[in-house]
Tab-separated table of C-alpha atoms in Angstrom:
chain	number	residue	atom	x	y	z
A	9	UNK	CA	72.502	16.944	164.743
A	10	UNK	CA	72.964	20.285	165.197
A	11	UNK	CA	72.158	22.813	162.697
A	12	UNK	CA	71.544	26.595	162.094
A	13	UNK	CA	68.340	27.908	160.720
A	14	UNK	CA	66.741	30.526	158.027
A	15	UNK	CA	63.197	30.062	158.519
A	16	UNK	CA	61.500	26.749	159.142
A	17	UNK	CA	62.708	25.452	155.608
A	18	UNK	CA	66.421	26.064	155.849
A	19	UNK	CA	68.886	23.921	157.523
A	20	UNK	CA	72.818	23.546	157.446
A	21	UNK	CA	75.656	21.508	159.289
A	22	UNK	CA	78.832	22.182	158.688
A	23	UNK	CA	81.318	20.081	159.866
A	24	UNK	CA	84.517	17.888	160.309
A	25	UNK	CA	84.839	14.218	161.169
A	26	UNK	CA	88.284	13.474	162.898
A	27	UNK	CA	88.745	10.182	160.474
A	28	UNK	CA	88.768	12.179	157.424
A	29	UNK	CA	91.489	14.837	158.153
A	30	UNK	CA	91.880	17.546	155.435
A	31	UNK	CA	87.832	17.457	154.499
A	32	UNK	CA	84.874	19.855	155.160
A	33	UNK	CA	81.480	18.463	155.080
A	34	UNK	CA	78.306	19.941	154.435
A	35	UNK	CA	74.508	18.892	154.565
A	36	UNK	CA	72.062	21.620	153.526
A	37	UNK	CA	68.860	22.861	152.636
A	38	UNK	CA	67.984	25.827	151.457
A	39	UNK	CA	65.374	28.042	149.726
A	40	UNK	CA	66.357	31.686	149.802
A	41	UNK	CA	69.999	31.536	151.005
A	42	UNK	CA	72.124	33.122	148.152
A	43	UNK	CA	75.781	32.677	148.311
A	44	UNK	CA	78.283	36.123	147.309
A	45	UNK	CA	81.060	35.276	145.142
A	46	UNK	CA	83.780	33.829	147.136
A	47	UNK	CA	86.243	31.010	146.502
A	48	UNK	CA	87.607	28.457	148.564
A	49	UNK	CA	91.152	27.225	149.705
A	50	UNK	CA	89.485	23.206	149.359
A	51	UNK	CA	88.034	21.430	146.540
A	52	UNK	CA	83.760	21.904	146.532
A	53	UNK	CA	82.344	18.542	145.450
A	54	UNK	CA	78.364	19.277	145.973
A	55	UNK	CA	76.140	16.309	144.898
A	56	UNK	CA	72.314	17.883	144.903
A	57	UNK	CA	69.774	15.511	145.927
A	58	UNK	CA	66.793	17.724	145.263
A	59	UNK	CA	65.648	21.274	144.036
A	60	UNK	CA	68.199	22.795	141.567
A	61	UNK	CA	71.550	25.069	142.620
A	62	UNK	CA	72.499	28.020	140.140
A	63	UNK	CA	75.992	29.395	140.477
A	64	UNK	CA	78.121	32.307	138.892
A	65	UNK	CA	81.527	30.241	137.901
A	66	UNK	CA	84.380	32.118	135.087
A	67	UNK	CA	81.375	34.311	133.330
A	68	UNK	CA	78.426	31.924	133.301
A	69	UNK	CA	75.346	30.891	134.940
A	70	UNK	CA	75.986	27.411	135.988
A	71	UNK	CA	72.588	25.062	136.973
A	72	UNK	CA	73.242	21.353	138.908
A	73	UNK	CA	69.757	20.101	139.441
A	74	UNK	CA	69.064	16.713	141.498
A	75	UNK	CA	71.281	13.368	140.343
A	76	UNK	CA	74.253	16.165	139.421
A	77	UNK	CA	77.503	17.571	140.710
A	78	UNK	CA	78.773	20.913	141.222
A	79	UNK	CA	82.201	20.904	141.472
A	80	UNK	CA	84.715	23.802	141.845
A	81	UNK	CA	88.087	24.011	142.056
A	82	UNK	CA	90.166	25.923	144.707
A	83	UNK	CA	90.921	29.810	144.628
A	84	UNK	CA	87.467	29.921	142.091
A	85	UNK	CA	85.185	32.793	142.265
A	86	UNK	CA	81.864	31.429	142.463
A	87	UNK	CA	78.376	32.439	143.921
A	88	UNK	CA	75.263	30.346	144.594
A	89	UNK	CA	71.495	30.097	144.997
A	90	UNK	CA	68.332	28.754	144.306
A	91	UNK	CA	66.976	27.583	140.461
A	92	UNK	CA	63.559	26.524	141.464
A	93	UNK	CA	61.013	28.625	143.949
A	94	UNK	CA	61.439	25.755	146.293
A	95	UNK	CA	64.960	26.093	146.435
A	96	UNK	CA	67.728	22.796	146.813
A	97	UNK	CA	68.558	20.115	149.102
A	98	UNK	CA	72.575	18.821	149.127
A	99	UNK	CA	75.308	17.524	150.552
A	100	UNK	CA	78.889	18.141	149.982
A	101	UNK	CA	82.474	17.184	150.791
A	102	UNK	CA	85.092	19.690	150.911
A	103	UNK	CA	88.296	17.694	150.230
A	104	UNK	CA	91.544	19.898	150.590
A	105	UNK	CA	93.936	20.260	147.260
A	106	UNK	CA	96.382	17.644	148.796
A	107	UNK	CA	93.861	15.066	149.564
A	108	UNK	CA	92.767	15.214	146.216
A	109	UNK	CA	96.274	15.452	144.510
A	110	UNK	CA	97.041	12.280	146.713
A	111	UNK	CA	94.004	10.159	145.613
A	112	UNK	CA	95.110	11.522	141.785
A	113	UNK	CA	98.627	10.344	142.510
A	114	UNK	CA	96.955	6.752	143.506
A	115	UNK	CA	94.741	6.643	141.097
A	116	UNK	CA	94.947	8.232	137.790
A	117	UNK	CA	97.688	9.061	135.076
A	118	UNK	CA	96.704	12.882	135.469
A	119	UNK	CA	99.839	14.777	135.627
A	120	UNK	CA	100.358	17.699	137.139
A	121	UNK	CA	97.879	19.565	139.385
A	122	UNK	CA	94.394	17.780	139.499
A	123	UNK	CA	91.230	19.114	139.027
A	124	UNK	CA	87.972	19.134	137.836
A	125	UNK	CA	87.158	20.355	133.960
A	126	UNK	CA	83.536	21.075	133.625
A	127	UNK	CA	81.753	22.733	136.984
A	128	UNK	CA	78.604	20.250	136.514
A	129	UNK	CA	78.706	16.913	136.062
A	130	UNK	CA	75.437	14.594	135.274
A	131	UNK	CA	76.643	11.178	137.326
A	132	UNK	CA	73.777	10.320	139.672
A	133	UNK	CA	76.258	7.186	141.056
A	134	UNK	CA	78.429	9.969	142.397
A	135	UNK	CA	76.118	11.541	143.706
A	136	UNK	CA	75.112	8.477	145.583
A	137	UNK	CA	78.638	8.046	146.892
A	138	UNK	CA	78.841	11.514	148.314
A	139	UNK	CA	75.734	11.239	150.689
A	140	UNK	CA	77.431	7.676	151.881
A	141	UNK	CA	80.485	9.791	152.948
A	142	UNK	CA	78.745	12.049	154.469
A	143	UNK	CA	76.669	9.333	156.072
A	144	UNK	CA	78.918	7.215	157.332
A	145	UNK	CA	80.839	10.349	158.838
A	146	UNK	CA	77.423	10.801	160.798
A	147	UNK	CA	77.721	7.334	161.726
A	148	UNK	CA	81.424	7.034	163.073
A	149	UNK	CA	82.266	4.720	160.598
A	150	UNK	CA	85.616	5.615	159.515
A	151	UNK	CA	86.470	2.519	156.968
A	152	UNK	CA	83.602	3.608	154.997
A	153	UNK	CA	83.887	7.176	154.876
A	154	UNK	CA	87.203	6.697	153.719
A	155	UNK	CA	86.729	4.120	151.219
A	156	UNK	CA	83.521	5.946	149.923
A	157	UNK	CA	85.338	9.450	149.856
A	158	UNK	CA	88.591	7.780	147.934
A	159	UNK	CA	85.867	5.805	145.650
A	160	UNK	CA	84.223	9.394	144.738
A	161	UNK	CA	86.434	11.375	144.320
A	162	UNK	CA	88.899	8.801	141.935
A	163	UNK	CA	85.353	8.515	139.966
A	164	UNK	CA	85.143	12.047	139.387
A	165	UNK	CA	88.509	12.514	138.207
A	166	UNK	CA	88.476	9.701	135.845
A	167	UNK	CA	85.262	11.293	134.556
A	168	UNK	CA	85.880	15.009	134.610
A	169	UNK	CA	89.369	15.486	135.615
A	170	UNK	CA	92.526	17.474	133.975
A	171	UNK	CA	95.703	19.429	135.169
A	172	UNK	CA	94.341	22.940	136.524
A	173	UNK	CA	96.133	25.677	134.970
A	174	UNK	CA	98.850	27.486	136.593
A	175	UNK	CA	98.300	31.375	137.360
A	176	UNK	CA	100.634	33.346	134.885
A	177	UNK	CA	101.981	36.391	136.867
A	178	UNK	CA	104.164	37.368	134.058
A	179	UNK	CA	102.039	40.308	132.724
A	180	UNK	CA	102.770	43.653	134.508
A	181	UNK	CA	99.020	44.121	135.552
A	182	UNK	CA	99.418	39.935	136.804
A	183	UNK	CA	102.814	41.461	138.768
A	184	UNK	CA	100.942	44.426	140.446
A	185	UNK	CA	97.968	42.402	141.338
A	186	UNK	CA	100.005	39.892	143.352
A	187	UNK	CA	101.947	42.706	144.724
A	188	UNK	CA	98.614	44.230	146.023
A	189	UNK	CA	97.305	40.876	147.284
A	190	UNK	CA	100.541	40.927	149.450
A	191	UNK	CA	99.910	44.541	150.771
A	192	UNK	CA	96.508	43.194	151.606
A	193	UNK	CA	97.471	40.319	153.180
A	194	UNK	CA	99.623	41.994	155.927
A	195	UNK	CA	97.142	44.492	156.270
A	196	UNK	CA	94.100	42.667	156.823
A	197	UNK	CA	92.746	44.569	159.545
A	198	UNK	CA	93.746	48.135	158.569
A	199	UNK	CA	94.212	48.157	154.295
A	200	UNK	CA	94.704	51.191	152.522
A	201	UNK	CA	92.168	52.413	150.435
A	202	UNK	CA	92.101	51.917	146.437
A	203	UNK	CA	93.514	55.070	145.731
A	204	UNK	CA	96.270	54.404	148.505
A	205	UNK	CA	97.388	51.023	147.018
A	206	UNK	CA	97.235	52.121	143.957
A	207	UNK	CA	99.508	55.148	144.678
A	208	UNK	CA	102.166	52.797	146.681
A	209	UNK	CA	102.166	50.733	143.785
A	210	UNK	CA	102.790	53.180	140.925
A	211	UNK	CA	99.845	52.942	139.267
A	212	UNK	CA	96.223	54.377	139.001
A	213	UNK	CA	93.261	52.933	140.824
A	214	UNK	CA	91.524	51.527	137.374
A	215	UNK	CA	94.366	49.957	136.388
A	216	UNK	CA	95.145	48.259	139.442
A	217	UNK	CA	91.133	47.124	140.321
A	218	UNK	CA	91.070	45.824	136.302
A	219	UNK	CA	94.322	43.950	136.977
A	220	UNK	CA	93.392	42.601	140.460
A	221	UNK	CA	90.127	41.305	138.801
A	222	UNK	CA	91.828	39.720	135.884
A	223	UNK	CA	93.794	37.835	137.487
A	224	UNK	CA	91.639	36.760	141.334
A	225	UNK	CA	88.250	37.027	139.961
A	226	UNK	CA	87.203	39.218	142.099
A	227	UNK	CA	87.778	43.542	143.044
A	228	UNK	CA	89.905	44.224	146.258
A	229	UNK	CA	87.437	44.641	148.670
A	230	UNK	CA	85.819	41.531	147.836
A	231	UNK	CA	88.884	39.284	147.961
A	232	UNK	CA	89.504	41.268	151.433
A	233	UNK	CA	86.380	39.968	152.550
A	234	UNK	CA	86.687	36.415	151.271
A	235	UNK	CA	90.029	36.765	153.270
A	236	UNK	CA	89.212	37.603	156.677
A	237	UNK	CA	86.622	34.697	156.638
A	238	UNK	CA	89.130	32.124	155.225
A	239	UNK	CA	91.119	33.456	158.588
A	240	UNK	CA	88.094	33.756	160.749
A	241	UNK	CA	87.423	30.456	159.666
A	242	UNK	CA	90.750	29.125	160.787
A	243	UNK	CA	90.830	31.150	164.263
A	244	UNK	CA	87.302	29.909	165.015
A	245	UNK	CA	88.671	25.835	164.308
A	246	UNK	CA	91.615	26.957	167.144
A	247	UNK	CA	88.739	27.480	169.658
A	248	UNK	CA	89.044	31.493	169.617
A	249	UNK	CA	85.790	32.725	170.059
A	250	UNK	CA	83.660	34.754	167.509
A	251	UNK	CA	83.250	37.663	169.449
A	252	UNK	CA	87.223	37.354	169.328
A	253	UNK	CA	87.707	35.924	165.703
A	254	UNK	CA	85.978	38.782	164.491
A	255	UNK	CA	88.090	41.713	165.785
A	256	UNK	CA	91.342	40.140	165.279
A	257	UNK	CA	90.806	39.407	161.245
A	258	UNK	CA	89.482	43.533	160.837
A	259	UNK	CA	85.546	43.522	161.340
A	260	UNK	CA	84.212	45.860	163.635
A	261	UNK	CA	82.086	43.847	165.566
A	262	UNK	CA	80.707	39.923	165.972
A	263	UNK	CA	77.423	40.746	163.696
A	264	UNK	CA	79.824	42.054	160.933
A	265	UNK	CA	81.394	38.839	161.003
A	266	UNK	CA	78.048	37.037	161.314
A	267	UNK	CA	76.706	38.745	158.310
A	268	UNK	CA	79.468	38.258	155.867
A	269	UNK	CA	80.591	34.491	157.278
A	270	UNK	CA	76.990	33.330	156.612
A	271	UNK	CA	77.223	34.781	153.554
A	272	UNK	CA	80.062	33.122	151.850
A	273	UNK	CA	80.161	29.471	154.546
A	274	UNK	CA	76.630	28.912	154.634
A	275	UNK	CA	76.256	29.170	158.312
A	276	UNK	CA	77.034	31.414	161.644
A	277	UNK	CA	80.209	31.044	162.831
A	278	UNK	CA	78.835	30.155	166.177
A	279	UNK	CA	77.219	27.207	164.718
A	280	UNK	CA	80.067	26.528	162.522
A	281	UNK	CA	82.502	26.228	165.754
A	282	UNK	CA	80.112	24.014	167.573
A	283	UNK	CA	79.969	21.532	164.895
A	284	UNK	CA	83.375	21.452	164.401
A	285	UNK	CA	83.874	21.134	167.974
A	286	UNK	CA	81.827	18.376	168.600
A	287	UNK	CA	84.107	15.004	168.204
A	288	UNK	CA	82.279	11.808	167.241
A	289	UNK	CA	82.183	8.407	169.061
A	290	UNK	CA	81.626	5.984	166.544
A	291	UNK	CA	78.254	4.492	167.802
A	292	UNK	CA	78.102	0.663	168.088
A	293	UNK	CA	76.802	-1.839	166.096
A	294	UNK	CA	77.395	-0.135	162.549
A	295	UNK	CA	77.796	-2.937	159.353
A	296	UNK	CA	81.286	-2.405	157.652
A	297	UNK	CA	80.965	-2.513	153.771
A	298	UNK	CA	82.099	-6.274	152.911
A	299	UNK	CA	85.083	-6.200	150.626
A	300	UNK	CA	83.447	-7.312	147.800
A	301	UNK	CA	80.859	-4.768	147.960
A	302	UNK	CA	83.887	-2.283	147.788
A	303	UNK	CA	85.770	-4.442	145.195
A	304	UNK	CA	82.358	-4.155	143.028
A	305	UNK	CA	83.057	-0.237	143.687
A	306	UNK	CA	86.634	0.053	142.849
A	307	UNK	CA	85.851	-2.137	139.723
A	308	UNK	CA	83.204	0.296	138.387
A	309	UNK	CA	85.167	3.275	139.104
A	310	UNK	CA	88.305	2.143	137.441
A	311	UNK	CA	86.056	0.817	134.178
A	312	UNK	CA	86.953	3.323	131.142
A	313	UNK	CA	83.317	4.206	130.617
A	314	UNK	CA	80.775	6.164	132.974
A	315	UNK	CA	78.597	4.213	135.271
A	316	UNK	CA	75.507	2.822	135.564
A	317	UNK	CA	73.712	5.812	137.342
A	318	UNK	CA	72.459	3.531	139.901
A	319	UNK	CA	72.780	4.885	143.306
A	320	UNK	CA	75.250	2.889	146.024
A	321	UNK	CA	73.464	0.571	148.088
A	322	UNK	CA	73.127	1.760	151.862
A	323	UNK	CA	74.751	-0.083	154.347
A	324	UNK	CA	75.051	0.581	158.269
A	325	UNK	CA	72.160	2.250	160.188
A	326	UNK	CA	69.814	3.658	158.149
A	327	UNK	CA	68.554	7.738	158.682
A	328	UNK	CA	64.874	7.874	160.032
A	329	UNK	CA	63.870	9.358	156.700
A	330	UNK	CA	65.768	7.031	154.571
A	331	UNK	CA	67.011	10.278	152.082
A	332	UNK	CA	70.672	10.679	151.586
């Protein structure tokens, strides 16, 4: 498995398993790694195994400690680090907005957008589930991952799901902001300045960095940033390389990307494109879940009252260490 490192304590893979199109996944370990507010375009669905994450989400401190959930919803500022001096061990599935809303559709009697309600959520079966998804993605075995991932995710909407709420852009400080976000987006590798946007926009620079926070959670320069990775991010999945990536969504140089793509994904991008490179043969051998192990699933997700706690059983070929 290949994996970047921070010091002999911190690991990460980021990655994508062909079988489960529209999901990120994510194992990790880390100890001083701490995360800049950022936001994502997919759903974050982090199930901590060990240690204890903190992270900034809408004004508060948020703290998911082993056996818990942190769970964001797209386009959400958030930041992230360690709670405890030895830091937090996790893995994570990064299911995109339509995957989700699909599942929902399936699923649940949510109407309208799905999403998740509280940011942590205390449901050590879950947690379970998530590590099988992201072992059986290690494993080639697609049936699984898919069943598991469907399982999860259902589970954590019937437990901590509601409509997200729609952006209003009816205020005029909402209707500059998403003007400005335009002018930003075209001009991703040479903005204007503050003042400059401001001026084009018929308004003062306060105004417009008080309305562009109020309404994306984060000042200009910051969303900018968050930007170019999302598109770095995309360029980098197409095969272009870093070197290139990096020029072509405005930073100067490969280590600028570097600094700020670790920064907000977790890993380089180098690392990040080899993962994601890297397609799986499903190794032979591997023990399907038997239906009525997933019927026994799909029974206790669907009851009307939380689980048990218990974590899944394991099935296929166990990891060497035997941890999730």
């Amino acid at each position: 498995m290949g994996s970047s490192r921070s010091g002999s304590a911190e690991l990460a893979r980021h990655w994508r398993y062909a079988e489960l199109p529209g999901v990120d996944l994510l194992r990790a370990r880390y100890v001083h790694k701490a995360f800049v507010r950022h936001t994502h375009e997919h759903f974050v669905i982090a199930a901590i195994a060990e240690g204890v994450e903190v992270f900034h989400h809408r004004g508060a401190d948020q703290y998911a400690g082993a056996g818990a959930l942190a769970l964001v919803n797209p386009d959400t500022p958030h930041t992230g680090r360690a709670g405890v001096p030895e830091g937090w061990r996790y893995g994570a599935v990064y299911p995109s907005p339509d995957v989700v809303a699909g599942i929902a559709a399936e699923t649940t009697t949510l109407r309208g957008t799905p999403g998740f309600v509280r940011p942590v959520l205390d449901d050590a079966y879950a947690v379970g589930l998530v590590h099988q998804v992201l072992r059986a993605a290690e494993e080639g075995n697609a049936l699984a991952a898919d069943t598991l991932l469907r399982v999860a995710v259902t589970r954590l909407l019937r437990l901590n799901g509601g409509p997200l709420p729609q952006r209003e852009v009816r205020s005029a400080g909402a209707r500059i902001a998403a003007r400005a976000r335009g002018v930003l987006e075209e001009r991703l590798i040479d903005p204007p300045t503050l003042e400059e946007l401001a001026a084009d926009l018929g308004t003062s620079s306060f105004a417009l960095l008080r309305a562009f926070r109020d309404m994306y959670g984060l000042p200009p320069h910051a969303w900018l940033t968050d930007a170019r990775v999302r598109r770095a991010r995309r360029l980098l999945d197409a095969g272009t390389a870093p070197a290139e990536a990096a020029v072509a969504v405005g930073f100067t140089d490969q280590p600028h990307l570097n600094r700020h793509f670790a920064r907000i994904v977790g890993v380089p991008p180098g690392a990040y494109q080899r993962e994601r490179k890297n397609v799986q043969d499903p190794p032979g051998g591997l023990l399907l879940p038997s239906w009525s192990w997933q019927n026994r699933q799909h029974s206790r997700t669907y009851a009307p009252t939380a689980g048990d706690g218990r974590t899944p059983p394991s099935y296929g070929t166990p990891s060497g260490s035997g941890s999730p």
